[in-house]
Structure formats: structure tokens, C-alpha cells
Coordinates of C-alpha atoms in Angstrom, one line a residue:
Chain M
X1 CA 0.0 0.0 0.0
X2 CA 1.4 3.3 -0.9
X3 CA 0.6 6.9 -0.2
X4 CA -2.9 8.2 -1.1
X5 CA -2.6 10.8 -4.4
X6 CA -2.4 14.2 -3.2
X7 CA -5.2 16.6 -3.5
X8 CA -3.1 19.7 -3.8
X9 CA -0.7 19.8 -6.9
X10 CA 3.0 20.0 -5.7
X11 CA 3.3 23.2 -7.3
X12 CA 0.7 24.9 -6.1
X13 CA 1.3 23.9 -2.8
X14 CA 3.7 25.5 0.0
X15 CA 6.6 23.7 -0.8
X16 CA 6.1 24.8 -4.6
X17 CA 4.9 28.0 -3.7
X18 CA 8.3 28.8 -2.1
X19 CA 10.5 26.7 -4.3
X20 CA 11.3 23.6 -2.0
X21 CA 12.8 21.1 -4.0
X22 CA 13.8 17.4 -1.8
X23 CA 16.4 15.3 -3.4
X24 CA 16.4 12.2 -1.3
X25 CA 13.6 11.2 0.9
X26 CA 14.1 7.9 2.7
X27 CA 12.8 6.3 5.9
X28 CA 16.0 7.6 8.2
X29 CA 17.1 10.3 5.9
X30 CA 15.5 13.2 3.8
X31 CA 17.2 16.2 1.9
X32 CA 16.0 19.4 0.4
X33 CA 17.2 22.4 -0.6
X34 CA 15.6 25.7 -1.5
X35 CA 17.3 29.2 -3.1
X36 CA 17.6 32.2 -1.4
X37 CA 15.5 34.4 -3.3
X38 CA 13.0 37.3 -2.6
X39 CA 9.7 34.8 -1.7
X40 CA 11.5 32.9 1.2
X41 CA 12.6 36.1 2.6
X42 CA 11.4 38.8 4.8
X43 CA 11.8 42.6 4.1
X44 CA 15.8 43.0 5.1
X45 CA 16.9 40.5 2.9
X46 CA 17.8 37.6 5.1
X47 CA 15.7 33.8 4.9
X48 CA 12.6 34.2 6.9
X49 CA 12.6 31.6 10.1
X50 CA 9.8 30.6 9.2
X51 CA 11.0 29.1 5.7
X52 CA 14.1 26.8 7.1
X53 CA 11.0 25.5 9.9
X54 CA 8.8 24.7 6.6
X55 CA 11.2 22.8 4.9
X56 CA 12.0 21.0 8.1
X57 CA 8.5 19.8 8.4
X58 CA 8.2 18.9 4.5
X59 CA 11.0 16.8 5.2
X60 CA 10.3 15.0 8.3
X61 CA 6.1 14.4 6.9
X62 CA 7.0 13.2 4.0
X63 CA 9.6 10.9 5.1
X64 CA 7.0 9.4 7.8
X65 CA 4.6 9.3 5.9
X66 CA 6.0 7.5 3.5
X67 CA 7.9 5.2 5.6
X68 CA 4.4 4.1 7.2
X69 CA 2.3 4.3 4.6
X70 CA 2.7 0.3 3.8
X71 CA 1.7 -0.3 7.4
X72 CA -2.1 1.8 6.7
X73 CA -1.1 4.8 9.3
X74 CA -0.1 8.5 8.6
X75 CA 1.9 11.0 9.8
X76 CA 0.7 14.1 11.3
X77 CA 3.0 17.1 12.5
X78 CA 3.0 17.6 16.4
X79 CA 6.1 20.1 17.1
X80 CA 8.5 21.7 15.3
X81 CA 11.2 23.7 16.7
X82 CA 13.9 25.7 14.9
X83 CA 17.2 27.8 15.9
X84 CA 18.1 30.2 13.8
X85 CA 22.3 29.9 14.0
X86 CA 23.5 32.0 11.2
X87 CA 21.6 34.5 8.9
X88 CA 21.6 33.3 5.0
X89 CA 21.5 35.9 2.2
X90 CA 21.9 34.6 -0.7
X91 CA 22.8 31.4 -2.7
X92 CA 20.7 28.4 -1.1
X93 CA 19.8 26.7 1.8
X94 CA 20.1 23.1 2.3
X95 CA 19.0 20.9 4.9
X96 CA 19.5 17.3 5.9
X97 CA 17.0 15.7 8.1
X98 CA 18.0 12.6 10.3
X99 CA 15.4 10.3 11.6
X100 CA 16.1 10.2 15.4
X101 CA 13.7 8.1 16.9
X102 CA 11.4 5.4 15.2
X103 CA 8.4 4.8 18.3
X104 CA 4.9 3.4 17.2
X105 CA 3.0 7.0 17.9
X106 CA 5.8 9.2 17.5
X107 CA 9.0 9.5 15.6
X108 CA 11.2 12.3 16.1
X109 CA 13.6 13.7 13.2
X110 CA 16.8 16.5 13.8
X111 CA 17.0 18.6 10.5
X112 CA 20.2 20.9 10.1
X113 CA 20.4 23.6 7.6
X114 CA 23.5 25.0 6.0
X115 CA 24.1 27.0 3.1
X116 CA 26.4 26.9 0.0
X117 CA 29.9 27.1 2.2
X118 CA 28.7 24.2 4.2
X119 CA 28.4 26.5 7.5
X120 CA 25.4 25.6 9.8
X121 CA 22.6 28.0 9.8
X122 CA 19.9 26.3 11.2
X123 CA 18.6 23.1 13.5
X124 CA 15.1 22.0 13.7
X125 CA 13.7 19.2 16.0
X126 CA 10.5 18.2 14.2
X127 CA 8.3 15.2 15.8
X128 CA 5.8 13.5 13.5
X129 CA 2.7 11.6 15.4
X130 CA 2.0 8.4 13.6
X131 CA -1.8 6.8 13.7
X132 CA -3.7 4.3 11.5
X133 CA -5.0 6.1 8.5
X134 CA -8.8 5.8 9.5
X135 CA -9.0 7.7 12.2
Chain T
X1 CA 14.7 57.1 15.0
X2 CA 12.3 54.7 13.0
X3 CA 13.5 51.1 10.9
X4 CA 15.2 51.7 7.8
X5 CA 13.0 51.2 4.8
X6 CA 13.0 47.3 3.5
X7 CA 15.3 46.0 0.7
X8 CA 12.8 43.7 -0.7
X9 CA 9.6 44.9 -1.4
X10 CA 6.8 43.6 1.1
X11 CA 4.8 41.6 -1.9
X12 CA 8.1 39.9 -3.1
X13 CA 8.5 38.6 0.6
X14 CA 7.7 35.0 2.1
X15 CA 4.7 37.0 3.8
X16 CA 3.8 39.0 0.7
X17 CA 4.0 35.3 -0.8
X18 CA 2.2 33.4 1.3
X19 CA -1.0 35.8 1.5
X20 CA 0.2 36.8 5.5
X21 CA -2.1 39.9 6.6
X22 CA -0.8 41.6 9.8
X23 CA -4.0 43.7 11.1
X24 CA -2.1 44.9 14.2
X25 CA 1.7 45.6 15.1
X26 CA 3.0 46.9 19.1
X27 CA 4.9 46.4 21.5
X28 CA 2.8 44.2 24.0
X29 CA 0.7 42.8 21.0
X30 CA 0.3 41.6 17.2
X31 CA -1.9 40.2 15.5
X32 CA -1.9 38.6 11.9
X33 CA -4.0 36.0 9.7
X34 CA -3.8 34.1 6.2
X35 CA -6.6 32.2 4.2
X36 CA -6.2 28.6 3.8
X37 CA -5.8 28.1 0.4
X38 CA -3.5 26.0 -1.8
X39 CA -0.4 28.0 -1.4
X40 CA 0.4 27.6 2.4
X41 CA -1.0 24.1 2.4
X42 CA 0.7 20.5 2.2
X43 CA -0.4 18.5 -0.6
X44 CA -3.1 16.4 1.3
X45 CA -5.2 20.1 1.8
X46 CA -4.2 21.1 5.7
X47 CA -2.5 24.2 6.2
X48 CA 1.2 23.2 6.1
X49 CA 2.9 23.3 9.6
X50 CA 5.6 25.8 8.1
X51 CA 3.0 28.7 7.7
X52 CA 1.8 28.8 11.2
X53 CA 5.6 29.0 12.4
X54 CA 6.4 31.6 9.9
X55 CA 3.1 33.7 10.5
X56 CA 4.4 33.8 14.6
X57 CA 8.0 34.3 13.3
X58 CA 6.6 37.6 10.9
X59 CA 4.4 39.0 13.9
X60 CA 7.4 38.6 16.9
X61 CA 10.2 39.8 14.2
X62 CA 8.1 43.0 13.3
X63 CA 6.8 43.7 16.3
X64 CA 10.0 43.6 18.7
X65 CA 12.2 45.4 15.4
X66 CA 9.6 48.5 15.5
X67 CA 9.2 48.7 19.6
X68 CA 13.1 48.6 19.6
X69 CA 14.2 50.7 16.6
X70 CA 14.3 53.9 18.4
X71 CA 16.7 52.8 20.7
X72 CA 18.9 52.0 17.6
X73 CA 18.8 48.3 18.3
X74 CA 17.5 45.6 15.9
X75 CA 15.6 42.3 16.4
X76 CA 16.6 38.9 14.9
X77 CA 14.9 35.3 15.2
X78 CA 16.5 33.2 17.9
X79 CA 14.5 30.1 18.0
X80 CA 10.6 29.4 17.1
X81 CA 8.6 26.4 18.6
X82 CA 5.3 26.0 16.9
X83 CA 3.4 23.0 18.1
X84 CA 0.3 21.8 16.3
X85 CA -3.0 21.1 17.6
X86 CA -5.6 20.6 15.1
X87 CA -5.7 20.9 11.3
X88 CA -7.1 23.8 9.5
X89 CA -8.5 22.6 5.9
X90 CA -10.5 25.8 5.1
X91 CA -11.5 29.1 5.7
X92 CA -8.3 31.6 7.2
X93 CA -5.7 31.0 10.1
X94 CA -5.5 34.1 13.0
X95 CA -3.0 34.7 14.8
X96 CA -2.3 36.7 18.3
X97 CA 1.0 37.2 19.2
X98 CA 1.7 38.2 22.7
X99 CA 4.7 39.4 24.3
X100 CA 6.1 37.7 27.7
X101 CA 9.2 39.2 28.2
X102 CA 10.9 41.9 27.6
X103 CA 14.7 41.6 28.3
X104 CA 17.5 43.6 27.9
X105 CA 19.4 41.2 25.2
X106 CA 16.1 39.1 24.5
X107 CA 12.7 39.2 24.3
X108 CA 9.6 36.7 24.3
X109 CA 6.8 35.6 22.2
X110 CA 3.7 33.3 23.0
X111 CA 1.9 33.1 19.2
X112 CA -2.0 31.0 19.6
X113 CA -3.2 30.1 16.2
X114 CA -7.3 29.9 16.0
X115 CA -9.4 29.2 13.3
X116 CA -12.4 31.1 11.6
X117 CA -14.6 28.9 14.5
X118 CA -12.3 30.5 17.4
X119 CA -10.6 26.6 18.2
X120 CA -6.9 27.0 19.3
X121 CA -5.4 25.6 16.2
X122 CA -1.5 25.7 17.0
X123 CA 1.0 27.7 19.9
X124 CA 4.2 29.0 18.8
X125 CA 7.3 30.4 21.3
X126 CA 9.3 33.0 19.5
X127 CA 12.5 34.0 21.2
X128 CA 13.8 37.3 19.6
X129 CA 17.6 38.4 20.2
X130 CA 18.0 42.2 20.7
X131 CA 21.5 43.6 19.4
X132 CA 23.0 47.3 18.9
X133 CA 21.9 47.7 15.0
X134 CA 25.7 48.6 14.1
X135 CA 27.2 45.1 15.0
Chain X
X1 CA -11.1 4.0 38.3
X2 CA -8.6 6.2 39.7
X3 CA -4.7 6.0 39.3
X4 CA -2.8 2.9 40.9
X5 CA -0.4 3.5 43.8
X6 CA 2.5 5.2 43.6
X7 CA 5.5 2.3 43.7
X8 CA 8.1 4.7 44.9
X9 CA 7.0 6.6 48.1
X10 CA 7.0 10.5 47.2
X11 CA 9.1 11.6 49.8
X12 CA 11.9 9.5 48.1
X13 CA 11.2 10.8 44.3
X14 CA 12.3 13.9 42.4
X15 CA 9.8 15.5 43.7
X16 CA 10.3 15.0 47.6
X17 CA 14.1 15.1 47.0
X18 CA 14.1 19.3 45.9
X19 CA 11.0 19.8 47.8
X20 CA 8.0 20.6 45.4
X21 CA 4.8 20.8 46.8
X22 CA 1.5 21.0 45.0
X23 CA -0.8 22.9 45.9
X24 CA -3.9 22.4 43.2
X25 CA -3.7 19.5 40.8
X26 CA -7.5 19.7 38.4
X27 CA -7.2 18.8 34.6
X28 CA -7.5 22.6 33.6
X29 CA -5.2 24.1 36.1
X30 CA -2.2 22.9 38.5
X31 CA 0.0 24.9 40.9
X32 CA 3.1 23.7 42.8
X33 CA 6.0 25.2 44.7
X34 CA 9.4 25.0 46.0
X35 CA 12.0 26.4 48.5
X36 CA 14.7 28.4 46.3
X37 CA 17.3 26.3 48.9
X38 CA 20.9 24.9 48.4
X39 CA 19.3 21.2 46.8
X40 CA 17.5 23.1 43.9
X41 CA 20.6 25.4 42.7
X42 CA 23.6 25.2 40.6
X43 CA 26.8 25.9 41.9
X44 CA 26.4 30.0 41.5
X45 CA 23.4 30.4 43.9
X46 CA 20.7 30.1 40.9
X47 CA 18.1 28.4 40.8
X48 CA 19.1 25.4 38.7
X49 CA 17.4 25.4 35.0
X50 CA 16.4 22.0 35.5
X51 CA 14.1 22.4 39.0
X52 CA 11.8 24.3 37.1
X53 CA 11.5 21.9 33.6
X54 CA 11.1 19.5 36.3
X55 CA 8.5 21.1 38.3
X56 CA 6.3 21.8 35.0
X57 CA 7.1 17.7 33.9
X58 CA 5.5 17.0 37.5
X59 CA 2.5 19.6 37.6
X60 CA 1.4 18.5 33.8
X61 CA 1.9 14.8 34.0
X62 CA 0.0 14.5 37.8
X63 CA -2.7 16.3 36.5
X64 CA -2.8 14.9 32.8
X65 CA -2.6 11.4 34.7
X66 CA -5.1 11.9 37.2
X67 CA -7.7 13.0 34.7
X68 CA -7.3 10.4 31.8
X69 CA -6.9 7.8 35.1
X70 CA -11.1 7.1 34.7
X71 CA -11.0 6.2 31.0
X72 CA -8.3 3.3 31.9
X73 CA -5.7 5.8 30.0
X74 CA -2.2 7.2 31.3
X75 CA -0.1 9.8 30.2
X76 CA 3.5 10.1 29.4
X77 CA 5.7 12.9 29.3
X78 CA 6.6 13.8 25.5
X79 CA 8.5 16.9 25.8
X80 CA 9.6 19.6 27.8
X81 CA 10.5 23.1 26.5
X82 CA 11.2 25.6 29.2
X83 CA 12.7 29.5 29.0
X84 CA 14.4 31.4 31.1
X85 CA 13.7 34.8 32.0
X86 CA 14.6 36.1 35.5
X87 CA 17.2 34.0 37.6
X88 CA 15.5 33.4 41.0
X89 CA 18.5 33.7 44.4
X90 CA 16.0 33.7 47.3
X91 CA 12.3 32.8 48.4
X92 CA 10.1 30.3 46.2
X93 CA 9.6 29.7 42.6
X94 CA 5.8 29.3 41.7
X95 CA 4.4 27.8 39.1
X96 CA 1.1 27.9 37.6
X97 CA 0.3 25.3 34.7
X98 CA -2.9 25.7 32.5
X99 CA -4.1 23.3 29.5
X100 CA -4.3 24.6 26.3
X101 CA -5.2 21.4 24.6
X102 CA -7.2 18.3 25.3
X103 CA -6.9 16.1 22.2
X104 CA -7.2 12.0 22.1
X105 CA -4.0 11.0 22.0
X106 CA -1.8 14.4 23.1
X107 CA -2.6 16.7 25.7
X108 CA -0.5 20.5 25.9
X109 CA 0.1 22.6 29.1
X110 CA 1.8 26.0 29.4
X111 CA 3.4 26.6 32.8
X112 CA 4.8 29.8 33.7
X113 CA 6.9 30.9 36.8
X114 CA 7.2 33.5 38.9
X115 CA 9.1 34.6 42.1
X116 CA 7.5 35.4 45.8
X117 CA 7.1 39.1 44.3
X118 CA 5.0 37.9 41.2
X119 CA 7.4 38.4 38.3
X120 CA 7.2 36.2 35.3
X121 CA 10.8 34.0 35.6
X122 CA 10.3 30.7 33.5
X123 CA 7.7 29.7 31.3
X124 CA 7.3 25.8 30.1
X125 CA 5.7 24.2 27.8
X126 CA 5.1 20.3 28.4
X127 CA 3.2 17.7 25.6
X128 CA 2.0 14.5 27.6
X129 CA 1.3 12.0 25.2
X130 CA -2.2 10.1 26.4
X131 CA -1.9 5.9 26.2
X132 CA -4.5 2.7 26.9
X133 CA -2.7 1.2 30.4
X134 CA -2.2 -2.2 29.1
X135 CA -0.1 -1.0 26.2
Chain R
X1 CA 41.1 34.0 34.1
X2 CA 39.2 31.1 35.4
X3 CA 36.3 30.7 36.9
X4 CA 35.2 32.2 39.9
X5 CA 34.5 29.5 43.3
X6 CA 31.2 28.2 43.5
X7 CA 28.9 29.9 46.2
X8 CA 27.3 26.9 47.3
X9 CA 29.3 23.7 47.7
X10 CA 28.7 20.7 44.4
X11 CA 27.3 18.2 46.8
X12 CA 24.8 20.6 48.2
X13 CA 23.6 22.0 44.5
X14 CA 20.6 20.2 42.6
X15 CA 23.5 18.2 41.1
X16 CA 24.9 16.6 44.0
X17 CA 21.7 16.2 45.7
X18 CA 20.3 14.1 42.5
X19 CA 24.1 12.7 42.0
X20 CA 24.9 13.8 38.5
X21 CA 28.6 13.0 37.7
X22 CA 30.2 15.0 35.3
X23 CA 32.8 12.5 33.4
X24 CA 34.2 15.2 30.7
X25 CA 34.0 18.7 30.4
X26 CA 35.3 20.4 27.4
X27 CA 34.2 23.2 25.1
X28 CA 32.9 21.5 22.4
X29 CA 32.1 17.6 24.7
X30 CA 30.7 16.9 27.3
X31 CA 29.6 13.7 29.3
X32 CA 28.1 13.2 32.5
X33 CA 25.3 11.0 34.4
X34 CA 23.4 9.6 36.9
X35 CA 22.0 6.5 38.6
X36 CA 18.7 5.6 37.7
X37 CA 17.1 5.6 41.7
X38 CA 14.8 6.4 43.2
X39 CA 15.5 11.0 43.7
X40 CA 15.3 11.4 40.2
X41 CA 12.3 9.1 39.7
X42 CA 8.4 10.0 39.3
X43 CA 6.1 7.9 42.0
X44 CA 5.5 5.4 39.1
X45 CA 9.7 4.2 38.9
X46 CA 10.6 5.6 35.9
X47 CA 13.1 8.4 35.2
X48 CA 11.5 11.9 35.7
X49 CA 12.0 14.1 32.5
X50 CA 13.1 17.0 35.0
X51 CA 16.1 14.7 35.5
X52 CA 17.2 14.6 31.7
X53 CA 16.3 18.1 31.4
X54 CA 18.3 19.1 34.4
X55 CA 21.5 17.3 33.6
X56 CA 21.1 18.9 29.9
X57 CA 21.6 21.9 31.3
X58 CA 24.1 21.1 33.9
X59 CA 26.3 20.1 30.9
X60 CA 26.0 22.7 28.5
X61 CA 25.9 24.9 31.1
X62 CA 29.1 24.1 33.1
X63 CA 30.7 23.4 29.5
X64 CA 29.9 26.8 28.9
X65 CA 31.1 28.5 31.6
X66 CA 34.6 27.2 31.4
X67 CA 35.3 27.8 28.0
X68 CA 34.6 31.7 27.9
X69 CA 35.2 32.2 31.9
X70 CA 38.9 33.0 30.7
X71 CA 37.6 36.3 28.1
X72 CA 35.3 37.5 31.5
X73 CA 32.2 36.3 30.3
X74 CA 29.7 33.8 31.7
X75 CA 27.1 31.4 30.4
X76 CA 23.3 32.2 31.3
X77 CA 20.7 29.3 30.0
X78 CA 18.1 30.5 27.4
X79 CA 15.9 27.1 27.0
X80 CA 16.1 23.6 27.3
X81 CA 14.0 21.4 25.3
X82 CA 14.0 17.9 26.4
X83 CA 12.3 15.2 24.1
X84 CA 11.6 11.7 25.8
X85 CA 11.7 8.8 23.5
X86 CA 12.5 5.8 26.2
X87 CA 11.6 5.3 30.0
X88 CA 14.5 4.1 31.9
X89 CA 13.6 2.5 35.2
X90 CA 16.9 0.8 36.0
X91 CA 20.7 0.8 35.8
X92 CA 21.8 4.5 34.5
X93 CA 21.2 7.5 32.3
X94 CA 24.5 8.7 30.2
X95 CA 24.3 12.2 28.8
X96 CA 26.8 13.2 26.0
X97 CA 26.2 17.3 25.0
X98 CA 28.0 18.1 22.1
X99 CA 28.2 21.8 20.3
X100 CA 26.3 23.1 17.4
X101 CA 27.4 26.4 17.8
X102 CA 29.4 29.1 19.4
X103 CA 28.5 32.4 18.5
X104 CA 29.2 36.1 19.9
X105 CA 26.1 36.3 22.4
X106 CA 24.8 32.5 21.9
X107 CA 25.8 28.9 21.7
X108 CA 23.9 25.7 21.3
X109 CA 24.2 22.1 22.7
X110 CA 22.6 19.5 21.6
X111 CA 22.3 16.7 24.1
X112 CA 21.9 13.0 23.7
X113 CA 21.1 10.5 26.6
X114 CA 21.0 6.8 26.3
X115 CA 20.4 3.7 28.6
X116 CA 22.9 1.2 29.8
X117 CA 22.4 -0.5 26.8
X118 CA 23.1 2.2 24.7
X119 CA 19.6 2.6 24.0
X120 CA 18.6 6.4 22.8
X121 CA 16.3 7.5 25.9
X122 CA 15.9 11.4 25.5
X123 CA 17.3 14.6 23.5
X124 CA 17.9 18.1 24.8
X125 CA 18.5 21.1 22.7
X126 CA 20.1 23.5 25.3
X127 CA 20.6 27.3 24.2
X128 CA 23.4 29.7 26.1
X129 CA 23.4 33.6 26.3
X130 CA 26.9 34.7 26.5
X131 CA 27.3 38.1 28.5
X132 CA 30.2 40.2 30.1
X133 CA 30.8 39.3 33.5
X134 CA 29.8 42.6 35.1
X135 CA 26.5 43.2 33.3

């Protein structure tokens, strides 16, 4: 059993909206990356907070979700929580998500951000509630 | 002394973006709101967990940067803890920010999310660092 | 059904040990104390970071459990995010914790702390995760 | 420049009294833990969270402290959030803190605890403020 189709289009969605793009998305690991252009920032020019915590959730959701899909639950967001370490103002922004705990209602992923000269700008904690699908 | 003008116009921004709408900006209090449509959702048609965190991010960020720009000091993100309580599908997302703290080197944020029905949605903990503008 | 006996006498837990004392435990609201004495400090004379996490953990988990006790359910501490503000030195640190959600499976408090003059010091927020017993 | 004497003897602080040992302390490492008995328990035998939380902070803090005690500055804690993955009811609880990042005003810890069988029981994210001495 896989995911469910979506009933947004990608690009019309957040993620496409602001120009998330994943590159690997697997049960203990996910990676995405976005650019560091005007729509993912806020007025003085740096990445808005709130875009490295978006990506951290598309991450960690999608991962789950997919990695319990076989099983008949989803994944729902309960917490996110994001330091911002470094302000990023141009280039892109990349961030690696690392499945930290795997329980059978929660699971609990640690995202880092850095951006093009590999310096960390960013940590998120995101932890995903998993229940069956019907619910 | 007031905040410099912005380097990227307000439209162009992540809020501009993402539809955010603040309707109120002081010191103690801000308040701010977006419709749930297809660009701040995730593709299964909630309101993606990224726009609540960035909607509490937008109101902290603004409101500390105007309350401390006369005293020549600016306001950046620290850290932003959105949890999520119940999924918004339709109709717009409000947001009150209020203020907790107010500290010499940092200030703080509680953010409750409600929906067009007035049911806490999501709660976000901004943490804003206050620094001397020239550094 | 209420909740099964304790299987460490309370004198000899956390709790006893630095001396909290609650003073209202409902499954809206929960208050508790302690002595800002030598066994709840760090080396400087502060009140240690961790007496108040662990002071909202108790509040929110005795009243979470308590309540879900009837309905053969028991709660679990999830997470813990707590702020400082104000370092406490002398007196007693209060601490007030109210529910701001009441869902199926997660429960949300916000606890925030103040000193014997009434200013705001910490401020937690604590998820308890709600279970069947037998699980 | 070294740090000045603690104002209250170690074995009378909240870290002697719930006997945290501190095995390494360095500024970018450090390891400590404690005996899983019955002070740092809840009434129901397992671990309290307060107790992960609190050695969190004792590490990052103390860690802290040391390394910038020689330019006059000290280490203040910002937040501590504390996830809790695994109960531990026996044996020990084995903290490793390792750091994120060391800015000008702020540095972050990210701490791991884990089980006698090297199980993954808990994470902390622990943030420092970084201030002059005299302030």
C-alpha cells in the first residue's frame, strides 16, 4: 500500500509556492534544498525563520509518511522547533533531516540547515505523530 | 529614529508570498491572519505546519524590530517552537502574538493560532535576540 | 477508576528530593512550589534550569494522569521546553500550569513561573502524550 | 582568568543532591550522568524528564562556563527542550552534549542521553546567552 494521491498539486502547494525542491527522501534520511531568493525572505533580505522550519516539516512528513504508509497509518506534524544559528542571504539553503527516533505513535527527526559554504545555519527538531490512517 | 526602509519589497516577501495579513503591530501585541488556500497548504489540503511557524515568526520579528528601533537596536529570530493542535482545511488562520518578556538582550513571544470557528489551532514560542543595529 | 499506587513513596522521588509541593492538581489548572534552597541550585546560587523543567514535567503529568486515570488511560511525558527569564537567588519559585489542549492521543500545558514578588521567571511548555494502560 | 568558586558547595547543589557526575567537560564535549534511583524518579519508577532536562543543562551549562570564563564572560541558559523517546527505570542515564554552535552572544548544545544498553532514551537542545561578566 502506498501513499494516497495528493489533493493539492505540488506546485501549487507550500513547498512549490516557495521553491522547496527534496532530493532524497528515505525512511532515516531526507534532503532538500531551497534558493535564497525574494519569496522565502522577509523585508531586510535575510531567509525568513519561518522558511528553514517549513522545509524541516516537508521533510520529516514526508519521510514518515511514507515510511508508514505500507503499514495503513499517517503521519501528522505535532512540534517543530527551529534555531536560527547563522543568517543566510543569498545562494541556497540546504537541509538534511536525520530520523532520530522510530516509536509506534511518534517518531522524532533532527533537520540541520547549512548553506552553499557548508556552515550551519539552522537546526530543527520536528516530531511527527503516527496513527492508523482511518482515524 | 524609526526602521530603515526594506530591501525587498513587502509583496516579493515569504509573507507577501504566502498571502500573510498583519492587522495589528505593538509592542505588547500583534496580530496577523492568512486564508487557507492552496499556497500555504501541504499537498493532502491542511495548512502546512511551516505557515503557522512563519506567521508567529513575521508577527514577533516586526513587532520587537519596531518597539526597539528607536533605541537603535535591531531584532533577529533566535528560536521558534510551533506545536500543532488541530488541522485547519478551510477558511483563514489568526494569529495573536503576545509578548512575555521583555529583556535587555532578549525578548519573548507566545503566538495562539485559531481558526475562523475561534478553536486553538496551533501555539508558537518566538525568542527574539535584541543587538545594537551597528554590530 | 482512579490511578494505581504510587510504587516509589513520594518523599523519596524527584519530587520529595528538591522539595515541590503542589498545591492544586484539576485537569485545567495545576499549581506547585518549592523552596529556592541549596538542593535546587547550581553551583552560583541560581536556581538550577532543570528544578523548574522538572516542576512543570510533575505539575502536567500528575494532572494529565489523574484525569485520563477514569477512562483506563495514562499519560507520558513527551516533551519539555522551558525558557528562562529572571534567575531566581532567594524565596520560592511558583508555578502555575494551564491546558491549552485536550486532544485524544496528546494533551499540551503551558506553565509559567514567577518569584514570591509575582514576576514572570520561566515559562514551560510540556506535551504528555495520552496511552491505553495495558499498552 | 578562570572561573570564579562556587557559592554553594557541588554536593549541596541540585546536582549533587540528585548525584549527577560530570565525566568530561570540554568546550565542544561533554559527558556526565546519573543513577537511575529512586530521587530522580516520578512515583510510578521511571526516570522523571526533569532529571534529563536538568543534567542537559548542567552540561552545556558548566561546559559553557569554562570555556569563555577566561575572556570575563559567563554562560546564562536561554531554553532547554528535552524530548523523551525511552523510560529508563533501572541501571543508568549517560548524557553526552555536544556543540552546534558558538556564536558572539549565543551557543547551542545539543544533548543526547542513552540507557545502559546504549539505547537512545531522550534529546535536549540547550541554548546559552553569552554576556560580560559585570552586566
Amino acid at each position: 500500500m502506498s501513499l494516497p494521491p495528493p489533493t493539492v498539486p505540488v506546485a501549487h502547494t507550500l513547498d512549490g509556492t516557495l521553491g522547496f525542491e527534496a532530493s532524497e527522501v528515505g525512511p532515516e534520511l531526507a534532503r532538500g534544498s531551497f534558493a535564497a531568493v525574494d519569496r522565502v525572505k522577509q523585508p531586510y533580505g535575510l531567509v525568513h525563520g519561518g522558511a528553514f522550519a517549513a522545509l524541516a516539516e516537508s521533510l520529516a512528513s514526508r519521510a514518515t509518511s511514507e515510511a508508514v504508509a505500507g503499514e495503513g497509518l499517517i503521519a501528522v506534524g505535532l512540534s517543530n522547533h527551529t534555531s536560527f544559528l547563522r543568517p543566510v542571504i543569498q545562494g541556497a539553503v540546504h537541509g538534511e533531516a536525520r530520523r532520530r527516533h522510530r516509536g509506534r505513535t511518534t517518531w522524532l527527526w533532527e533537520v540541520d540547515f547549512s548553506d552553499d559554504a557548508g556552515r550551519l545555519c539552522a537546526v530543527s527538531r520536528v516530531t511527527m505523530a503516527v496513527r492508523p490512517r482511518a482515524v
